[in-house]
mmCIF file with all atom_site columns, C-alpha atoms in Angstrom:
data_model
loop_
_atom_site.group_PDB
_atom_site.id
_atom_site.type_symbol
_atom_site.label_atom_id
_atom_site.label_alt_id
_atom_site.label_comp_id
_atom_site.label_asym_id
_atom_site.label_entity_id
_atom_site.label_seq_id
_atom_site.pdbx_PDB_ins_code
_atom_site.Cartn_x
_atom_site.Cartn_y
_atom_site.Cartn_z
_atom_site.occupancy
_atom_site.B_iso_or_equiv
_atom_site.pdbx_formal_charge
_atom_site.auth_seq_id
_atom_site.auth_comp_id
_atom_site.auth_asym_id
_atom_site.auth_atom_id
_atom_site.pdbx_PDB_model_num
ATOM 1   C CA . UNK A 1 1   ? -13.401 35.936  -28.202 1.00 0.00 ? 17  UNK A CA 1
ATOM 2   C CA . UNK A 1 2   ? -14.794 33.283  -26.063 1.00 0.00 ? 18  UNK A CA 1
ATOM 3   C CA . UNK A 1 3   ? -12.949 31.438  -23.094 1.00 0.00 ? 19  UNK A CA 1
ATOM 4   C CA . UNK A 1 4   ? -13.976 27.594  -22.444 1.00 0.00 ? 20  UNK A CA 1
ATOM 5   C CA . UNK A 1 5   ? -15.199 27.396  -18.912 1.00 0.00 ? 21  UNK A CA 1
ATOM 6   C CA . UNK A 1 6   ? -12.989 24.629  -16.856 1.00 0.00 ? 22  UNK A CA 1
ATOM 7   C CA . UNK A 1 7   ? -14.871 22.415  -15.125 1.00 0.00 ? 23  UNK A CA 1
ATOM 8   C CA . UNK A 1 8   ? -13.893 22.566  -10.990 1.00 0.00 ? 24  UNK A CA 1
ATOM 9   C CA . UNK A 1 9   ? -11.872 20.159  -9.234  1.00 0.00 ? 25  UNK A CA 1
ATOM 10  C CA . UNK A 1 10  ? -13.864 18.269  -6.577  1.00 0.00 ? 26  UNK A CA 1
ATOM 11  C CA . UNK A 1 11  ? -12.479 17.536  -3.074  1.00 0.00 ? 27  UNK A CA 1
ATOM 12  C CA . UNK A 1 12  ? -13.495 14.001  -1.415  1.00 0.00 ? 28  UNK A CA 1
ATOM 13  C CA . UNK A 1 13  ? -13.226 12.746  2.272   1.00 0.00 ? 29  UNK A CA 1
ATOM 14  C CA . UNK A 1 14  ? -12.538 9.805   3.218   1.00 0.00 ? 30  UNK A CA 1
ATOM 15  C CA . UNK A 1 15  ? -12.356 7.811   6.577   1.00 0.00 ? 31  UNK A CA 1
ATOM 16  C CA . UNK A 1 16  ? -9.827  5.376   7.606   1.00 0.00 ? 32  UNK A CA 1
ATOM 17  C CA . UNK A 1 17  ? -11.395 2.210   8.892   1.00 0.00 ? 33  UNK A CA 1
ATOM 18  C CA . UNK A 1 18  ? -11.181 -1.437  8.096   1.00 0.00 ? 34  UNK A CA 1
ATOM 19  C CA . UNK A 1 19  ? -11.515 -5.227  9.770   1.00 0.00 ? 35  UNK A CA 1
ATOM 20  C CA . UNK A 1 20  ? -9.186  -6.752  11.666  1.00 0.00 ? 36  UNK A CA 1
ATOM 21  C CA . UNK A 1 21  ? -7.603  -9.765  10.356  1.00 0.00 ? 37  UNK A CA 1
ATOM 22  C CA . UNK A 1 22  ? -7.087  -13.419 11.417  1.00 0.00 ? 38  UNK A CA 1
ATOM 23  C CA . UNK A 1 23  ? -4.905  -14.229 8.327   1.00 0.00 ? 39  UNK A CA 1
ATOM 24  C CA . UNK A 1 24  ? -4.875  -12.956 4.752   1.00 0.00 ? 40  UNK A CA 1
ATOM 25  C CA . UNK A 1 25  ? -3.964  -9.196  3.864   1.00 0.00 ? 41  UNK A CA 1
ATOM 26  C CA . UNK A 1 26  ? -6.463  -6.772  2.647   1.00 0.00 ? 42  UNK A CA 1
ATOM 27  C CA . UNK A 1 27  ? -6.182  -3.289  0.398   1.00 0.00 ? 43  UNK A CA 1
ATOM 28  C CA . UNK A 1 28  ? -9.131  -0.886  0.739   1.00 0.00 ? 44  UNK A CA 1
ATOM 29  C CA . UNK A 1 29  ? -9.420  2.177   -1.859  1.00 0.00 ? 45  UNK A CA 1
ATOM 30  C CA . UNK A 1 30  ? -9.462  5.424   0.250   1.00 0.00 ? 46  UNK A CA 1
ATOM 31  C CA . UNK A 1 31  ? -9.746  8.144   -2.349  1.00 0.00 ? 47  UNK A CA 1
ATOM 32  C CA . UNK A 1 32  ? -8.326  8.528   -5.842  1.00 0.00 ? 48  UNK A CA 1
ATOM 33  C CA . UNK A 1 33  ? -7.421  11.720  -8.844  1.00 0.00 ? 49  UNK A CA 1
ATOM 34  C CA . UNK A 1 34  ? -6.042  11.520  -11.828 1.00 0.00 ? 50  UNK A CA 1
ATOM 35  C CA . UNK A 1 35  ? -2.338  11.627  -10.083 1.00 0.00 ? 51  UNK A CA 1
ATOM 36  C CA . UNK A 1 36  ? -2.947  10.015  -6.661  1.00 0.00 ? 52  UNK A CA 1
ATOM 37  C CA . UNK A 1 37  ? -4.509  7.672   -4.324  1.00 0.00 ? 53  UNK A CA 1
ATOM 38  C CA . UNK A 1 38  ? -5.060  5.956   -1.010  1.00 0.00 ? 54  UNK A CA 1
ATOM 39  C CA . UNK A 1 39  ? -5.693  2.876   0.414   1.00 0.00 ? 55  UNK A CA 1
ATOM 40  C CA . UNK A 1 40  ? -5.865  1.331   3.788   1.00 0.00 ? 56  UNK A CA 1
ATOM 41  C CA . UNK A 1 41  ? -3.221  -1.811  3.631   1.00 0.00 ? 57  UNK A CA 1
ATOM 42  C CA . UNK A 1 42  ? -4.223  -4.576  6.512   1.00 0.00 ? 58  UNK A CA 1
ATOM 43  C CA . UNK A 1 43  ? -2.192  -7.605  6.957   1.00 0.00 ? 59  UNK A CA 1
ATOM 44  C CA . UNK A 1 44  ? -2.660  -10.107 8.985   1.00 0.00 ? 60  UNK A CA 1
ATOM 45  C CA . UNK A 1 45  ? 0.694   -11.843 8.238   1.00 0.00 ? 61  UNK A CA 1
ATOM 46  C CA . UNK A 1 46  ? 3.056   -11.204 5.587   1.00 0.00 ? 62  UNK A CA 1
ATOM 47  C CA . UNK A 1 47  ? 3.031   -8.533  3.297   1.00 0.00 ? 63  UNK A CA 1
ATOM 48  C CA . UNK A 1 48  ? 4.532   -7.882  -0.366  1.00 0.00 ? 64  UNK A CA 1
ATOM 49  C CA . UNK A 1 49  ? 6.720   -10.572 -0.158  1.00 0.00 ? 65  UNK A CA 1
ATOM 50  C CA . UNK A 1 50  ? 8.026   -10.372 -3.335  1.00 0.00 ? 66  UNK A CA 1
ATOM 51  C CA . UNK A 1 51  ? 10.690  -7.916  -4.136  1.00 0.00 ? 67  UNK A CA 1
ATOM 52  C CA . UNK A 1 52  ? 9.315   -5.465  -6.795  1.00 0.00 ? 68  UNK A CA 1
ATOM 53  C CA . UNK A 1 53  ? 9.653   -2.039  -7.962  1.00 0.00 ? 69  UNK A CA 1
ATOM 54  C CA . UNK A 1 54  ? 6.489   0.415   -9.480  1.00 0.00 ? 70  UNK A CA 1
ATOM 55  C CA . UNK A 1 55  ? 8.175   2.150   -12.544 1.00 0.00 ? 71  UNK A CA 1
ATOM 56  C CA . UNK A 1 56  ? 5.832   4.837   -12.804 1.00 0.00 ? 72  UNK A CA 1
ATOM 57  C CA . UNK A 1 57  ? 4.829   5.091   -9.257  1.00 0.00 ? 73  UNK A CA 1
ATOM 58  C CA . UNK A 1 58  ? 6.474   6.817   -6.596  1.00 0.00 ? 74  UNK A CA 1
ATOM 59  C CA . UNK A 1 59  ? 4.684   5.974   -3.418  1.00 0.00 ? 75  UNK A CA 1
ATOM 60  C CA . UNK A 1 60  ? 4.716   6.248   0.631   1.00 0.00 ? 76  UNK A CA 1
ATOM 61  C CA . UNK A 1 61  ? 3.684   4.082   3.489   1.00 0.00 ? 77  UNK A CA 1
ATOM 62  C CA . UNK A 1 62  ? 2.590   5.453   7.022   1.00 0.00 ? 78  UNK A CA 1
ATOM 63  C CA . UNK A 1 63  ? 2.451   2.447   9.773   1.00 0.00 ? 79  UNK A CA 1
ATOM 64  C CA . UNK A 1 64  ? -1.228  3.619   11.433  1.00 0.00 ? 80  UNK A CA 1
ATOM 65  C CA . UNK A 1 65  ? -1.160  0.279   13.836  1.00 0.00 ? 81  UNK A CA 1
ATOM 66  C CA . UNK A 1 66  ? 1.955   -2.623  14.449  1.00 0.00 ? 82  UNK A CA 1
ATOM 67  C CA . UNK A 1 67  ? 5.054   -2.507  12.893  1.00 0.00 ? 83  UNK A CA 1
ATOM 68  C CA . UNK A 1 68  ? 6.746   -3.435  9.360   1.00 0.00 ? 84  UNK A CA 1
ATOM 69  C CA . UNK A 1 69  ? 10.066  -4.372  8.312   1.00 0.00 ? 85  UNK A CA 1
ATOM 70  C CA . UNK A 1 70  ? 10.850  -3.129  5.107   1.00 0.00 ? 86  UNK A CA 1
ATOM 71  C CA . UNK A 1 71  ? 13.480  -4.869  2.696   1.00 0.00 ? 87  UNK A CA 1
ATOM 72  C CA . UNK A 1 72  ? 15.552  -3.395  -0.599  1.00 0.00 ? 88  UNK A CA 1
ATOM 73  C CA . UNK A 1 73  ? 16.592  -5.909  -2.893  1.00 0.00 ? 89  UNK A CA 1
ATOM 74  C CA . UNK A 1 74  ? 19.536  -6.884  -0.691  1.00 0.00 ? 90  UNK A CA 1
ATOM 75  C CA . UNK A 1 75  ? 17.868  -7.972  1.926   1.00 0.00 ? 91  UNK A CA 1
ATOM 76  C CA . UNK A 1 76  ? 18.102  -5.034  3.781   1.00 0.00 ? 92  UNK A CA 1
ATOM 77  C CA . UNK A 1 77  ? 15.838  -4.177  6.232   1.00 0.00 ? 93  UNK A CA 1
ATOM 78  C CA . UNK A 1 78  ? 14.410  -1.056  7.793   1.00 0.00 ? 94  UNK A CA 1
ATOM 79  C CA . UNK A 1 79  ? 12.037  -1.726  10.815  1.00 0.00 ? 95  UNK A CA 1
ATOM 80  C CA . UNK A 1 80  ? 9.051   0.963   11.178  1.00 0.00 ? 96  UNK A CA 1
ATOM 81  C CA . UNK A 1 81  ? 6.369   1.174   14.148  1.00 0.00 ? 97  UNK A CA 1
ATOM 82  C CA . UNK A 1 82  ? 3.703   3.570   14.699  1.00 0.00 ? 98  UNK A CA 1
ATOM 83  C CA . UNK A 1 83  ? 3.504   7.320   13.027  1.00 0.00 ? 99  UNK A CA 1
ATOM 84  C CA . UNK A 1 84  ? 6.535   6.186   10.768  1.00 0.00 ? 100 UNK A CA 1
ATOM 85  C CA . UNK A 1 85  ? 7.084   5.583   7.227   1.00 0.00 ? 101 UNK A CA 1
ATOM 86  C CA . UNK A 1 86  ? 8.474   5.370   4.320   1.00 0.00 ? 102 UNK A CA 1
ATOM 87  C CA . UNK A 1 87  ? 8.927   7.191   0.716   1.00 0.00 ? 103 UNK A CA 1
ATOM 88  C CA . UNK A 1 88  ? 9.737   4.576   -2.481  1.00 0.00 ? 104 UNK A CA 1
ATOM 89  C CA . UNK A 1 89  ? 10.604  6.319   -5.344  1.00 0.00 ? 105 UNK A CA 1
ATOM 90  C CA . UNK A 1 90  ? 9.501   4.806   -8.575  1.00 0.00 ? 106 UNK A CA 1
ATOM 91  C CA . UNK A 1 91  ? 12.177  2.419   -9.753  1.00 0.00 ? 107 UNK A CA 1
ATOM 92  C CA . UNK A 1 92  ? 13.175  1.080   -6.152  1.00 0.00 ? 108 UNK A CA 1
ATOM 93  C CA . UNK A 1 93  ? 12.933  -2.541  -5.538  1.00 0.00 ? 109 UNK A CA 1
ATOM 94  C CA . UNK A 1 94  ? 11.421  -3.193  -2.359  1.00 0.00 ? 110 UNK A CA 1
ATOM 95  C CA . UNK A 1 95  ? 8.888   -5.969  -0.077  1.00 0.00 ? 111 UNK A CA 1
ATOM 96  C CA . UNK A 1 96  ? 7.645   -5.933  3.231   1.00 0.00 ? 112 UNK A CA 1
ATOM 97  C CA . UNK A 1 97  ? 6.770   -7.949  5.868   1.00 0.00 ? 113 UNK A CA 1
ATOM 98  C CA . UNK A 1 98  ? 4.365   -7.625  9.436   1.00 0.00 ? 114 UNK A CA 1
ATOM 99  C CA . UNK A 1 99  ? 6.866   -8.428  11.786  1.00 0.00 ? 115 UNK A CA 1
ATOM 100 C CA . UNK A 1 100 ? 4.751   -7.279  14.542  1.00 0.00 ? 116 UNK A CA 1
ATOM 101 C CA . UNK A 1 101 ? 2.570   -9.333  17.103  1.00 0.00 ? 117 UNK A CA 1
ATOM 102 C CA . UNK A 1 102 ? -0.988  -8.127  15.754  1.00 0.00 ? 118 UNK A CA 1
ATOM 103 C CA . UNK A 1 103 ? -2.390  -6.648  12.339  1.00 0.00 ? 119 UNK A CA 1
ATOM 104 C CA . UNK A 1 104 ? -0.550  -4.516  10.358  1.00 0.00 ? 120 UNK A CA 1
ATOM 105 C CA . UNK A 1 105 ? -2.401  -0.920  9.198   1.00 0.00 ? 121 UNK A CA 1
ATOM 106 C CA . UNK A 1 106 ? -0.592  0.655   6.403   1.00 0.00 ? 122 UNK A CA 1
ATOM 107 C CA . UNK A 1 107 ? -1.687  3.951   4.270   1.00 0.00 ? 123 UNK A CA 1
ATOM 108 C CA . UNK A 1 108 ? -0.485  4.356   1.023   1.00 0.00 ? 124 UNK A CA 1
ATOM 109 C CA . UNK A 1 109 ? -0.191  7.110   -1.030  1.00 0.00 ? 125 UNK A CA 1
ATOM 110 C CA . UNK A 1 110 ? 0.657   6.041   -4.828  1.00 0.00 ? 126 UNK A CA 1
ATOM 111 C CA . UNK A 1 111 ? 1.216   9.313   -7.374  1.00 0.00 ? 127 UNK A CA 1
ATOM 112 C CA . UNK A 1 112 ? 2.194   9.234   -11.077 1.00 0.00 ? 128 UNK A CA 1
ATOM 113 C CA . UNK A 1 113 ? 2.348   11.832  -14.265 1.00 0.00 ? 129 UNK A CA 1
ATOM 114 C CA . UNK A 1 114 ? -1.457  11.281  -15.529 1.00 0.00 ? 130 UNK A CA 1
ATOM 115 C CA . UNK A 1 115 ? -1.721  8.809   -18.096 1.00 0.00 ? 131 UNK A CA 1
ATOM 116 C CA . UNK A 1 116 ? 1.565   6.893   -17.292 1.00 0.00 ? 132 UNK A CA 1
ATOM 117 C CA . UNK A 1 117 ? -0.274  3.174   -16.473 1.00 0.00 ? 133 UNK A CA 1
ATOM 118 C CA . UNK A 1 118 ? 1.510   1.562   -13.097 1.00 0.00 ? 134 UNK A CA 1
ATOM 119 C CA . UNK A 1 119 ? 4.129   -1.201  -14.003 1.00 0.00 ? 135 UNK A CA 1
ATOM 120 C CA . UNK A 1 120 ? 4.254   -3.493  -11.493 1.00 0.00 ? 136 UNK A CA 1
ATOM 121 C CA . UNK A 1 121 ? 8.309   -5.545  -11.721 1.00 0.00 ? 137 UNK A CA 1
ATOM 122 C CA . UNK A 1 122 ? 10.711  -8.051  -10.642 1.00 0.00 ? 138 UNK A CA 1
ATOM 123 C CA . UNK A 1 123 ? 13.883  -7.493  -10.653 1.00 0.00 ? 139 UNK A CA 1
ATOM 124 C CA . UNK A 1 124 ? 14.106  -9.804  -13.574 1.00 0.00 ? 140 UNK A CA 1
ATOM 125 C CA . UNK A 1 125 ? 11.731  -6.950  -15.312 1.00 0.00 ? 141 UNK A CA 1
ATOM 126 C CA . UNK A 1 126 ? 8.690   -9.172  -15.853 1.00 0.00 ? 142 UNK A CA 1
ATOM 127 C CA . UNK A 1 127 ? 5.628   -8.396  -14.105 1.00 0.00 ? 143 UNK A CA 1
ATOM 128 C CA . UNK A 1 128 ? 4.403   -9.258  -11.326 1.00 0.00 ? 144 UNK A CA 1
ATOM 129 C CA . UNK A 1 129 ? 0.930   -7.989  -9.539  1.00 0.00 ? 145 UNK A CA 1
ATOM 130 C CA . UNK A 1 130 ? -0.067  -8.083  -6.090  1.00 0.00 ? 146 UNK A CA 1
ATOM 131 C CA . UNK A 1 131 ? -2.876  -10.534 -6.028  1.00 0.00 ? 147 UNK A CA 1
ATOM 132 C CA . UNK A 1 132 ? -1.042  -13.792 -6.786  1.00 0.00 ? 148 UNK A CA 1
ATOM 133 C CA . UNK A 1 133 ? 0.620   -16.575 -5.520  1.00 0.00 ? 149 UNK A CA 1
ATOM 134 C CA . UNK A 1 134 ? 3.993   -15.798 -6.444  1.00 0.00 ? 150 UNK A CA 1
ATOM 135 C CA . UNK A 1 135 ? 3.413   -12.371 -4.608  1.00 0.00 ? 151 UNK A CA 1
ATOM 136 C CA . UNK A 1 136 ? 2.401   -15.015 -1.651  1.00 0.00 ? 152 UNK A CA 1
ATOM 137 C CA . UNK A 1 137 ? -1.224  -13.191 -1.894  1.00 0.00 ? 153 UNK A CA 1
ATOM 138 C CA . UNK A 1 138 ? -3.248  -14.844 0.797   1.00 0.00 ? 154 UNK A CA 1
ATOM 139 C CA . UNK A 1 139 ? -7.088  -13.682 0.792   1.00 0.00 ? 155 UNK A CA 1
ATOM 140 C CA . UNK A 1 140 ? -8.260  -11.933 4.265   1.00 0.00 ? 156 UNK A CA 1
ATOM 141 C CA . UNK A 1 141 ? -10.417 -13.449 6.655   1.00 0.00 ? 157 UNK A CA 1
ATOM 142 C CA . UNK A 1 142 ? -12.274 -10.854 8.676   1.00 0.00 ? 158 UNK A CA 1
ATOM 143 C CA . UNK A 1 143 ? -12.606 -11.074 12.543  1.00 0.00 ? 159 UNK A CA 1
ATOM 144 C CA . UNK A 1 144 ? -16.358 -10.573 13.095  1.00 0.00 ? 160 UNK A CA 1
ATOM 145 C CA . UNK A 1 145 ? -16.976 -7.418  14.908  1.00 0.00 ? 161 UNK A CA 1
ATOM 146 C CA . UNK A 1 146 ? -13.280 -6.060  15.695  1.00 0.00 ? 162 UNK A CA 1
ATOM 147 C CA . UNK A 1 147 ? -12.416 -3.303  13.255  1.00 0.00 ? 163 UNK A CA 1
ATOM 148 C CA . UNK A 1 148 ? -9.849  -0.396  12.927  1.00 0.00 ? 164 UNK A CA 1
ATOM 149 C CA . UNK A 1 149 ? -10.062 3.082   12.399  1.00 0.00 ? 165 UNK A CA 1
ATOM 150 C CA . UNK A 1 150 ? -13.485 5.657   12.306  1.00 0.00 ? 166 UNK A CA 1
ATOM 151 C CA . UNK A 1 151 ? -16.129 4.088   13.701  1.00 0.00 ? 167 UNK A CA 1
ATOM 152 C CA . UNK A 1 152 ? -14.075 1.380   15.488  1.00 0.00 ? 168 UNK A CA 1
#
């Protein structure tokens, strides 16, 4: 009888750095597996404005630098500074917003059952993804020389 070798899972490190921001928002991919990944979030102004909800996601957000307010689909808001954060369970509408006085530095943590695909809704259950206009997407534009993070 012969037993299939498995191949090893593989660690990875990552460092946290990115620029600062004179307007626009930025993601950068941290590290990624089969069930979860990071990214560094940096937003100038505004955030994701639209409310939304990941059906297949549940996700996390840790404030690393300013402060975010974030909203359920009433309106609600919840106002987090440094060291906080917050856990959205897949399904939950949500949006947020830099209501701070300087850049916004946000890790995320996304997970989901391998193979599942991310859905990305509006309330109204059609789709909506991050990078567009009715998201209010505005593209970053980095301030030379003044970044965040390892390295900094």
């Amino acid at each position: 009888m012969t037993t299939e070798a498995k191949p090893t899972p593989k660690t990875s490190t990552f460092s946290i750095s990115g620029p600062y921001l004179s307007e626009g928002r930025l993601n950068i991919d941290l590290a990624q597996t089969d069930l979860m990944w990071l990214s560094l979030k940096v937003n100038a102004e505004g955030g994701e404005n639209a409310v939304h909800a990941h059906t297949n996601e549940d996700h996390a957000f840790v404030v690393l630098e300013g402060e975010v307010t974030f909203f359920d689909e009433n309106g609600d808001g919840k106002i987090l500074n440094q060291y906080e954060g917050i856990l959205i369970p897949k399904g939950a509408y949500y949006r947020y917003l830099n209501t701070g006085e300087r850049n916004l530095f946000l890790l995320r943590i996304g997970a989901q059952k391998e193979g599942s695909g991310e859905t990305r809704i509006k309330p109204d259950g059609s789709s909506i993804p991050g990078h567009t206009k009715e998201n209010h997407h505005v593209d970053p534009v980095a301030i030379d020389g003044k970044f965040f993070g390892f390295g900094a």
